[in-house]
Amino acid sequence: MSATKVPSETHPSERKPDVDQLDPVIEVNENVGSELFDRPHEEGEFEEIEPLIFGQKNITEPLSLEALDNAIYELGVVNLCWPDLTEPVFETRSCFPKSYYTNTNKERLLLAYAENFRRQFHFHYKFRKPLFLQAPNECGLQKMVCSSIRPTKLCFAETNTWQGLSSLVSDYFDFEPLRKPMLHPERLMSPFTAIVRRSGNPFELAHVLVSWLIGAGYDAYVVVGCAKRDVCLAIRYRTICPELPNENEVIEEPPPPTEEPRYRLVPLPDLTSKYCKEMDQKEQDRKQRELDKIENARLRRIEELERPPPDDVDGWRTHAWVIILPGFKGIEAPFFIEPSDGTAYPLNAPQYQHLDSVYNHENYYVNLQSCDEGLGSINYELSDLSCWEHLLAGEPFHRRQLVGIDLAEKKTAVDTEKHLDVPASWVEKLDITADEFEQRYPGSHKIIHYKKVLLEKFSPYSERDGVIKRIKIFEDYALNVPLFTYEWYKHRVDKMETVRIDHIKKEIRETFSVGRRDHLIKHTYAIDAPTTSVEGERTLEFNYYARLDHLNKLICTRLTFQEYYTNRNDRLECRYITYTEATKTEPKRQVKDIVETFSRNTHIPAKNDIWKKIFHVQENTIELLYHYAYNFVTNNTRMFIKPNLAETGGKILFYPDKTSGYIADPCGNQPRPLDVYYALCDNMEYENMSRKHIRDRETDINDYLKLRLRELTEPILFVALFDTERNVAAKKGWKEQVTQKAAVTERETEAEIDPLAPYLARMFGSGFGTSSPITVKEATFVREQCINDFRAKQLARQNLVQERFDKLNTEYKNKRLWYLANQFILSPEKESAYFVTSAELAFQVHTLEVRLTRHKDLSAQRFKVLEDYLAKHPLLKEFNRLRHYYRMK
């Protein structure tokens, strides 16, 4: 058997590829020239087929059944003889719905229609690749590909957008490349089976994603075509990681004023030489061109080294992906989605080389346009018959343009547009449970190798420390020299959310959510800093408005300590402490200077408003700096030499020669000595308070570091109260409640309900039992009370229903009379509102009437049942005997 095929110049997948074996390009680390990059095995154990598969074939071996089956598979022939399957088995699954191993009459008609379409299309387009119209499912039965799509709406908040759905598909499934990459898949599992197996080939993943996208309201289609090797085999180590965090802070500049001021200063004339400026600019441009030339050469070298090895079957690899067309859910322009990585790509993405057809659960469309200029040049208006060939006549209902048809007559419009459509999907509903959605990664862990990046994803609660994602950025392609590490956490008791490790600066940054007891939101420290000591490079940022002291930031170094405050009542803004070096005699560092900065107090003059307090602890002096007054270039200052309290017996004595100051205003008066003395006393007391505060703050920080070390080494994860699977206490309480409820139900079931029990308890007490005898008089009294209460209850129920019936019936009649009097002057809105209210009232009146009639009919029967029960009651045995005796007498 031979088939003749002439290559086409307009179809990229029909061009004969270069089959000469080329030397693979070895990827070399740019920074370390001698270090080779160990490339993973790309092709695996896949069956490669020669590029001339669709060209002329000379078959010398004798014709066999296996060769015929292979030819049918390669040509995409639809088999119109369906086997009788009774107990299909696929892997470990044997219980399949009937729709999986049988075809309905409509499905058989559609397959015959598809085979006829395939033959006509092959007759008109002899040089096109076979169409992917059908494929055997997991039971071995051929199914039309359109009927394999089952639109399903997932019930999770994240699955309302295409971003959440594509991310779910890329995380949930393991990717299986096609065994024969140049041909269509030999098998197309149902999306439900793919969800159960949590793996599938590109076509199966595309079917799952399209089913969920259509269920979410998107106009999504499966695309069949050709793509690059990296896309077909899910090779990503040549791709930039799309989840890299962006740390560039966006600084919003205030917009320029819309109106120019009325009066402006005239700018000074520019006296610089324009010639010199021009020459300097030329020199800078020349240097920049040289730098750009060097940079472009370096980038070209890197691009050459990163170029993938030659692919003998480039342009022939079959692949399936997803396209979303505009018109629904706010989509304005079409774009592609790759199901294997969940990333959106523009239409002109270079990794997609050719497009054969698109289809969804409503129709199948074959592309008639050339793809030589890329997929971005294709017209994606599917209703254009010059660009797309339809398998089924007509359009889906939401795309139809009925011209010359009376739309008022629905039956006529439907009969006019009646044509064969795709039958209902034979696939089970594609739902996943909440646990499956949460544990979305196969094995609760997924590792993806990008270009110089290693991305790890974890399911919640799968790791002891609560990490859910980790990104490691490396300098080299072999992933040996780390640069940065980013980690994201969830459900931690210590509220830690992210961790950033800078391996170059040896720095770690931790961020926390709101809710910690110490109100910490960010902690940055050096890797080699002491774990439980404040004497190290460390920065702590707090949620200041939740703290009583309004502490905003703490910066610790080996010899300094800084505190920053916001919106304090005492206007303290910053406290800066410097320490002395530790020595052998003084192994612990000592406070050297304390500098405190205050904001401006507008209620007092600037000459009396302290700006800085500087305490020279080692020099035993105090220095005060005051705020600058308006139009002054200097400020007031005051310096004290503290008296020796040991010599003065603890009393603060004032010595005028031990204080000095500067008055910025030459006309100002010198301060009184008493005010200076009071200032000395206040500041000496303030210094003692500051030193005590510093010691307390250091103790607090050391305690926090010890707590932080315990939180890192022994992490605790928070479990929600309603998570009964993980919350042990809630699960135990829930089981106890179920046990108690079952015990109460069992006791109530076993206990016999006695209607006379309330009357006996009222007469004799709650401890009176049915075995205790009573007199005939007491029995008569108990029986009469029970019967009278039953009659009163039945009468009260009848009166209540009768009252409600009369009320609603009167309201209904009044509404009816109002409508008859005003029906000609009512607006359509009021008239429709009347009919709705009238129908509801009529329904309620009818319901009450039926209930009243039923109550009257059943009252006599219920009273007869009560009398029969009382006639057989053991406590009323003597009363019933005497009653029967007197009746017979």
XYZ file of N, CA, C and O in Angstrom, residues 509-658:
600
model
N 14.546 37.881 55.375
C 13.449 38.793 55.667
C 12.168 37.983 55.840
O 11.754 37.250 54.946
N 11.544 38.136 57.000
C 10.301 37.450 57.316
C 9.174 38.481 57.412
O 9.359 39.537 58.022
N 8.036 38.169 56.830
C 6.869 39.038 56.929
C 5.741 38.272 57.602
O 5.601 37.046 57.423
N 4.938 39.004 58.371
C 3.874 38.404 59.162
C 2.566 39.125 58.862
O 2.549 40.307 58.498
N 1.484 38.426 59.056
C 0.167 39.037 58.932
C -0.239 39.665 60.254
O 0.396 39.462 61.292
N -1.298 40.436 60.236
C -1.781 41.114 61.432
C -2.372 40.079 62.386
O -3.076 39.165 61.971
N -2.065 40.230 63.683
C -2.639 39.329 64.674
C -1.661 38.799 65.696
O -2.079 38.126 66.637
N -0.362 39.095 65.551
C 0.597 38.644 66.557
C 0.442 39.466 67.839
O 0.032 40.626 67.821
N 0.834 38.870 68.964
C 0.752 39.581 70.239
C 1.714 40.771 70.285
O 1.407 41.800 70.882
N 2.876 40.627 69.664
C 3.834 41.732 69.648
C 3.627 42.654 68.452
O 4.374 43.609 68.276
N 2.637 42.358 67.596
C 2.270 43.201 66.446
C 3.438 43.383 65.474
O 3.562 44.428 64.829
N 4.268 42.368 65.349
C 5.375 42.409 64.392
C 4.846 42.099 63.000
O 4.042 41.179 62.813
N 5.298 42.871 62.001
C 4.870 42.635 60.623
C 6.050 42.323 59.698
O 5.838 41.779 58.615
N 7.283 42.666 60.092
C 8.443 42.357 59.252
C 9.677 42.226 60.132
O 9.880 43.019 61.052
N 10.487 41.216 59.834
C 11.708 40.957 60.588
C 12.825 40.644 59.600
O 12.765 39.652 58.868
N 13.824 41.510 59.556
C 14.959 41.345 58.649
C 16.225 41.201 59.488
O 16.489 42.020 60.371
N 17.011 40.160 59.212
C 18.220 39.928 60.006
C 19.250 39.204 59.162
O 18.932 38.581 58.129
N 20.495 39.318 59.596
C 21.596 38.664 58.898
C 21.604 37.171 59.235
O 21.183 36.758 60.320
N 22.072 36.371 58.288
C 22.089 34.923 58.501
C 23.025 34.554 59.643
O 22.731 33.660 60.445
N 24.151 35.264 59.750
C 25.123 34.954 60.799
C 24.865 35.720 62.089
O 25.699 35.714 62.997
N 23.704 36.388 62.222
C 23.401 37.119 63.444
C 23.102 36.144 64.573
O 22.591 35.043 64.343
N 23.416 36.513 65.828
C 23.086 35.637 66.958
C 21.581 35.372 67.005
O 20.775 36.281 66.836
N 21.233 34.131 67.249
C 19.821 33.755 67.188
C 19.024 34.277 68.376
O 17.837 34.578 68.246
N 19.653 34.404 69.534
C 18.901 34.808 70.736
C 19.508 36.034 71.399
O 19.287 36.266 72.584
N 20.271 36.827 70.663
C 20.889 38.018 71.238
C 20.576 39.221 70.363
O 20.502 39.125 69.128
N 20.388 40.364 71.026
C 20.085 41.594 70.315
C 21.323 42.184 69.652
O 21.208 43.097 68.828
N 22.496 41.681 69.959
C 23.748 42.232 69.435
C 24.040 41.626 68.068
O 24.950 40.813 67.906
N 23.272 42.006 67.070
C 23.459 41.526 65.710
C 22.697 42.419 64.740
O 21.896 43.276 65.127
N 22.974 42.222 63.443
C 22.299 43.002 62.412
C 20.846 42.536 62.328
O 20.561 41.401 61.941
N 19.905 43.457 62.676
C 18.511 43.045 62.754
C 17.609 44.279 62.632
O 17.911 45.329 63.187
N 16.493 44.132 61.906
C 15.500 45.203 61.760
C 14.120 44.599 61.980
O 13.758 43.612 61.348
N 13.363 45.228 62.882
C 12.015 44.770 63.189
C 11.040 45.913 62.932
O 11.254 47.033 63.404
N 9.996 45.632 62.181
C 8.965 46.615 61.884
C 7.651 46.145 62.493
O 7.304 44.958 62.401
N 6.921 47.089 63.103
C 5.724 46.759 63.860
C 4.516 47.492 63.293
O 4.644 48.507 62.600
N 3.365 46.984 63.644
C 2.098 47.641 63.359
C 1.865 48.654 64.481
O 1.300 48.338 65.524
N 2.329 49.895 64.278
C 2.445 50.858 65.370
C 1.096 51.246 65.970
O 0.985 51.476 67.165
N 0.039 51.328 65.145
C -1.236 51.803 65.688
C -1.908 50.764 66.572
O -2.899 51.068 67.251
N -1.413 49.532 66.599
C -1.955 48.517 67.502
C -1.152 48.410 68.791
O -1.550 47.673 69.697
N -0.027 49.114 68.884
C 0.811 49.074 70.085
C 0.544 50.310 70.948
O 0.283 51.402 70.431
N 0.649 50.122 72.250
C 0.433 51.244 73.159
C 1.555 52.262 73.074
O 1.334 53.461 73.253
N 2.792 51.808 72.813
C 3.920 52.735 72.733
C 4.130 53.293 71.332
O 5.049 54.080 71.109
N 3.317 52.878 70.346
C 3.401 53.386 68.959
C 4.789 53.147 68.364
O 5.275 53.955 67.575
N 5.399 52.034 68.713
C 6.703 51.697 68.144
C 6.520 51.267 66.697
O 5.707 50.392 66.385
N 7.303 51.858 65.801
C 7.180 51.582 64.369
C 8.298 50.679 63.864
O 8.042 49.761 63.084
N 9.531 50.933 64.299
C 10.666 50.172 63.763
C 11.773 50.110 64.799
O 11.968 51.050 65.583
N 12.475 48.975 64.780
C 13.676 48.781 65.595
C 14.809 48.353 64.680
O 14.635 47.432 63.865
N 15.971 49.023 64.804
C 17.145 48.664 64.020
C 18.272 48.359 65.004
O 18.687 49.243 65.776
N 18.744 47.131 64.975
C 19.792 46.686 65.891
C 21.053 46.366 65.105
O 20.981 45.746 64.035
N 22.176 46.808 65.613
C 23.481 46.409 65.109
C 24.340 46.004 66.301
O 23.876 45.983 67.446
N 25.582 45.710 66.021
C 26.456 45.259 67.108
C 26.718 46.364 68.116
O 26.816 46.107 69.317
N 26.794 47.635 67.665
C 27.123 48.735 68.565
C 26.070 49.842 68.564
O 26.310 50.898 69.155
N 24.938 49.641 67.911
C 23.896 50.674 67.887
C 22.539 50.027 68.111
O 22.351 48.809 67.928
N 21.602 50.879 68.493
C 20.224 50.439 68.713
C 19.321 51.640 68.419
O 19.484 52.699 69.050
N 18.386 51.490 67.474
C 17.545 52.606 67.067
C 16.078 52.224 67.203
O 15.680 51.107 66.833
N 15.306 53.184 67.703
C 13.864 53.022 67.834
C 13.174 54.171 67.096
O 13.571 55.335 67.250
N 12.147 53.839 66.338
C 11.384 54.839 65.611
C 9.912 54.725 66.023
O 9.352 53.621 66.081
N 9.315 55.883 66.317
C 7.931 55.931 66.790
C 7.100 56.796 65.844
O 7.629 57.638 65.111
N 5.789 56.588 65.924
C 4.863 57.341 65.079
C 3.660 57.767 65.921
O 3.076 56.951 66.635
N 3.346 59.073 65.850
C 2.136 59.627 66.475
C 2.081 59.373 67.976
O 1.061 58.957 68.524
N 3.192 59.631 68.659
C 3.186 59.527 70.120
C 2.704 60.836 70.742
O 2.896 61.923 70.177
N 2.124 60.738 71.938
C 1.645 61.938 72.622
C 2.798 62.829 73.071
O 2.662 64.059 73.103
N 3.930 62.228 73.434
C 5.077 63.040 73.848
C 5.929 63.473 72.660
O 7.009 64.028 72.857
N 5.487 63.200 71.425
C 6.126 63.639 70.179
C 7.501 63.031 69.968
O 8.282 63.521 69.164
N 7.829 61.946 70.680
C 9.104 61.272 70.466
C 9.074 60.574 69.108
O 8.153 59.823 68.786
N 10.105 60.823 68.299
C 10.170 60.247 66.960
C 11.232 59.173 66.854
O 11.021 58.154 66.197
N 12.360 59.380 67.471
C 13.482 58.447 67.305
C 14.309 58.426 68.576
O 14.483 59.456 69.250
N 14.818 57.260 68.914
C 15.774 57.102 70.001
C 16.954 56.284 69.463
O 16.787 55.158 69.023
N 18.135 56.894 69.496
C 19.339 56.286 68.914
C 20.352 56.066 70.028
O 20.748 57.001 70.717
N 20.762 54.813 70.206
C 21.696 54.450 71.278
C 22.953 53.875 70.653
O 22.890 53.031 69.744
N 24.098 54.339 71.124
C 25.387 53.786 70.729
C 26.037 53.144 71.938
O 25.866 53.598 73.075
N 26.807 52.083 71.679
C 27.429 51.307 72.744
C 28.945 51.316 72.562
O 29.469 51.613 71.475
N 29.633 50.980 73.623
C 31.082 50.845 73.585
C 31.450 49.413 73.232
O 30.652 48.486 73.403
N 32.662 49.255 72.737
C 33.164 47.923 72.420
C 33.359 47.119 73.702
O 33.753 47.648 74.741
N 33.050 45.822 73.615
C 33.271 44.941 74.765
C 34.766 44.678 74.932
O 35.504 44.524 73.949
N 35.222 44.679 76.163
C 36.630 44.420 76.494
C 36.709 43.239 77.458
O 35.699 42.678 77.887
N 37.944 42.901 77.801
C 38.125 41.805 78.752
C 37.603 42.175 80.131
O 37.030 41.348 80.845
N 37.817 43.422 80.509
C 37.325 43.851 81.811
C 35.817 44.052 81.797
O 35.134 43.835 82.799
N 35.273 44.516 80.639
C 33.833 44.717 80.490
C 33.354 43.859 79.319
O 33.273 44.309 78.179
N 33.056 42.565 79.568
C 32.659 41.693 78.448
C 31.317 42.067 77.845
O 31.017 41.662 76.723
N 30.528 42.848 78.557
C 29.227 43.262 78.041
C 29.315 44.708 77.583
O 29.941 45.543 78.240
N 28.694 44.996 76.460
C 28.756 46.345 75.925
C 28.017 47.306 76.851
O 27.039 46.931 77.515
N 28.486 48.555 76.885
C 27.915 49.580 77.746
C 27.358 50.721 76.901
O 27.838 50.990 75.787
N 26.322 51.369 77.434
C 25.709 52.490 76.727
C 26.671 53.666 76.703
O 27.214 54.066 77.742
N 26.894 54.187 75.514
C 27.808 55.321 75.368
C 27.024 56.625 75.225
O 27.246 57.574 75.982
N 26.130 56.698 74.249
C 25.345 57.905 74.001
C 23.888 57.511 73.743
O 23.609 56.435 73.182
N 23.003 58.432 74.128
C 21.574 58.278 73.847
C 21.110 59.567 73.188
O 21.245 60.652 73.760
N 20.555 59.444 71.999
C 20.065 60.608 71.246
C 18.578 60.399 70.997
O 18.173 59.400 70.389
N 17.760 61.349 71.459
C 16.315 61.274 71.269
C 15.852 62.494 70.482
O 16.266 63.625 70.790
N 15.022 62.260 69.486
C 14.537 63.316 68.601
C 13.029 63.451 68.778
O 12.312 62.446 68.835
N 12.571 64.716 68.829
C 11.162 65.013 69.043
C 10.647 65.865 67.887
O 11.401 66.632 67.273
N 9.364 65.738 67.616
C 8.740 66.560 66.584
C 8.343 67.918 67.168
O 8.411 68.143 68.371
N 7.909 68.827 66.323
C 7.604 70.198 66.716
C 6.260 70.265 67.433
O 5.267 69.672 67.008
N 6.251 70.984 68.539
C 5.039 71.263 69.288
C 4.631 72.697 68.985
O 5.271 73.656 69.428
N 3.579 72.883 68.243
C 3.179 74.223 67.791
C 2.540 75.056 68.896
O 2.291 76.255 68.686
N 2.278 74.483 70.043
C 1.614 75.220 71.121
C 2.605 76.027 71.972
O 2.176 76.820 72.809
N 3.884 75.800 71.812
C 4.880 76.541 72.588
C 5.886 77.143 71.620
O 6.040 76.666 70.485
N 6.621 78.177 72.015
C 7.611 78.794 71.121
C 8.723 77.816 70.777
O 9.034 76.887 71.524
N 9.323 78.037 69.608
C 10.382 77.138 69.150
C 11.592 77.194 70.074
O 12.303 76.185 70.237
N 11.840 78.347 70.720
C 13.018 78.457 71.584
C 12.878 77.606 72.843
O 13.877 77.281 73.494
N 11.650 77.201 73.205
C 11.420 76.365 74.373
C 11.049 74.926 74.009
O 10.843 74.110 74.904
N 10.947 74.635 72.696
C 10.527 73.304 72.226
C 11.776 72.483 71.910
O 12.540 72.807 70.985
N 11.992 71.423 72.673
C 13.210 70.603 72.523
C 13.108 69.776 71.250
O 12.102 69.118 70.987
N 14.169 69.817 70.473
C 14.277 69.019 69.249
C 15.062 67.736 69.508
O 14.621 66.642 69.143
N 16.226 67.862 70.177
C 17.050 66.688 70.454
C 17.534 66.735 71.895
O 17.846 67.796 72.432
N 17.579 65.517 72.463
C 18.215 65.315 73.754
C 19.357 64.330 73.557
O 19.126 63.199 73.113
N 20.553 64.770 73.886
C 21.740 63.934 73.712
C 22.335 63.689 75.100
O 22.782 64.635 75.768
N 22.335 62.432 75.522
C 22.894 62.050 76.813
C 24.213 61.333 76.571
O 24.230 60.201 76.049
N 25.334 62.018 76.937
C 26.657 61.405 76.830
C 26.926 60.677 78.145
O 27.397 61.271 79.127
N 26.572 59.408 78.166
C 26.630 58.654 79.420
C 28.068 58.512 79.889
O 28.365 58.688 81.094
N 28.986 58.215 78.996
C 30.370 58.025 79.397
C 31.017 59.349 79.822
O 31.855 59.377 80.727
N 30.637 60.461 79.187
C 31.207 61.768 79.518
C 30.425 62.478 80.616
O 30.819 63.576 81.041
N 29.298 61.909 81.038
C 28.497 62.455 82.135
C 27.975 63.860 81.817
O 27.979 64.742 82.664
N 27.531 64.068 80.587
C 27.002 65.371 80.176
C 25.655 65.174 79.492
O 25.322 64.078 79.015
N 24.899 66.283 79.436
C 23.588 66.297 78.759
C 23.582 67.491 77.816
O 23.935 68.602 78.210
N 23.148 67.242 76.586
C 23.105 68.300 75.568
C 21.684 68.392 75.035
O 21.081 67.386 74.661
N 21.155 69.635 75.022
C 19.804 69.891 74.533
C 19.866 70.785 73.312
O 20.560 71.804 73.307
N 19.122 70.417 72.257
C 19.001 71.215 71.043
C 17.523 71.526 70.851
O 16.667 70.635 70.929
N 17.219 72.816 70.585
C 15.847 73.254 70.437
C 15.529 73.437 68.953
O 16.427 73.522 68.105
N 14.227 73.520 68.647
C 13.791 73.654 67.255
C 14.181 75.026 66.709
O 14.351 75.992 67.452
N 14.314 75.092 65.413
C 14.629 76.340 64.733
C 13.376 77.220 64.702
O 12.294 76.755 64.358
N 13.560 78.458 65.054
C 12.467 79.418 64.966
C 12.340 79.927 63.532
O 13.254 79.759 62.709
N 11.220 80.543 63.246
C 10.969 81.034 61.891
C 11.973 82.127 61.542
O 12.229 83.055 62.314
N 12.597 82.012 60.354
C 13.560 82.972 59.821
C 14.893 82.947 60.569
O 15.670 83.890 60.458
N 15.176 81.868 61.336
C 16.456 81.737 62.031
C 17.244 80.594 61.402
O 16.683 79.540 61.068
N 18.550 80.846 61.247
C 19.420 79.812 60.682
C 20.150 79.044 61.771
O 20.868 78.080 61.488
N 20.030 79.457 63.004
C 20.603 78.734 64.145
C 19.501 78.504 65.167
O 18.430 79.120 65.115
N 19.780 77.625 66.092
C 18.781 77.293 67.103
C 19.410 77.383 68.495
O 20.639 77.373 68.649
N 18.582 77.426 69.498
C 19.048 77.479 70.883
C 19.628 76.138 71.292
O 19.149 75.077 70.870
N 20.641 76.187 72.134
C 21.259 74.970 72.664
C 21.511 75.153 74.157
O 21.572 76.276 74.664
N 21.667 74.051 74.850
C 21.975 74.068 76.277
C 22.736 72.791 76.597
O 22.384 71.708 76.144
N 23.823 72.932 77.399
C 24.651 71.784 77.766
C 24.857 71.779 79.274
O 25.097 72.821 79.887
N 24.729 70.572 79.887
C 24.904 70.401 81.320
C 26.016 69.401 81.584
O 26.161 68.405 80.854
N 26.776 69.700 82.627
C 27.695 68.705 83.186
C 27.039 68.220 84.477
O 26.839 68.990 85.422
N 26.669 66.921 84.486
C 25.896 66.411 85.614
C 26.743 66.418 86.892
O 27.932 66.053 86.858
N 26.158 66.830 88.025
C 26.878 66.799 89.298
C 27.059 65.369 89.782
O 26.290 64.476 89.442
N 28.104 65.183 90.601
C 28.381 63.863 91.165
C 27.458 63.641 92.361
O 27.618 64.253 93.419
N 26.499 62.787 92.236
C 25.511 62.563 93.285
C 26.129 61.874 94.496
O 25.633 62.016 95.624
N 27.226 61.150 94.276
C 27.868 60.496 95.420
C 28.485 61.525 96.344
O 28.534 61.345 97.566
N 28.979 62.621 95.783
C 29.602 63.656 96.609
C 28.557 64.541 97.266
O 28.780 65.092 98.339
N 27.399 64.700 96.613
C 26.362 65.596 97.152
C 25.321 64.859 97.980
O 24.309 65.451 98.377
N 25.534 63.572 98.220
C 24.578 62.817 99.027
C 23.280 62.538 98.306
O 22.226 62.436 98.957
N 23.306 62.423 96.986
C 22.121 62.112 96.203
C 21.293 63.317 95.837
O 20.256 63.174 95.180
N 21.717 64.507 96.265
C 20.979 65.713 95.930
C 21.559 66.343 94.663
O 22.768 66.284 94.440
N 20.672 66.949 93.871
C 21.103 67.613 92.639
C 21.363 69.074 92.967
O 20.440 69.830 93.296
N 22.631 69.448 92.940
C 23.028 70.826 93.197
C 23.310 71.528 91.882
O 23.787 70.897 90.912
N 23.048 72.828 91.842
C 23.208 73.598 90.614
C 24.478 74.433 90.710
O 24.663 75.208 91.650
N 25.344 74.243 89.696
C 26.568 75.025 89.581
C 26.507 75.772 88.255
O 26.519 75.145 87.177
N 26.449 77.119 88.286
C 26.339 77.880 87.031
C 27.505 77.645 86.099
O 27.346 77.751 84.870
N 28.691 77.349 86.656
C 29.846 77.156 85.773
C 29.809 75.807 85.049
O 30.633 75.561 84.162
N 28.885 74.922 85.451
C 28.812 73.601 84.805
C 27.676 73.521 83.784
O 27.242 72.428 83.408
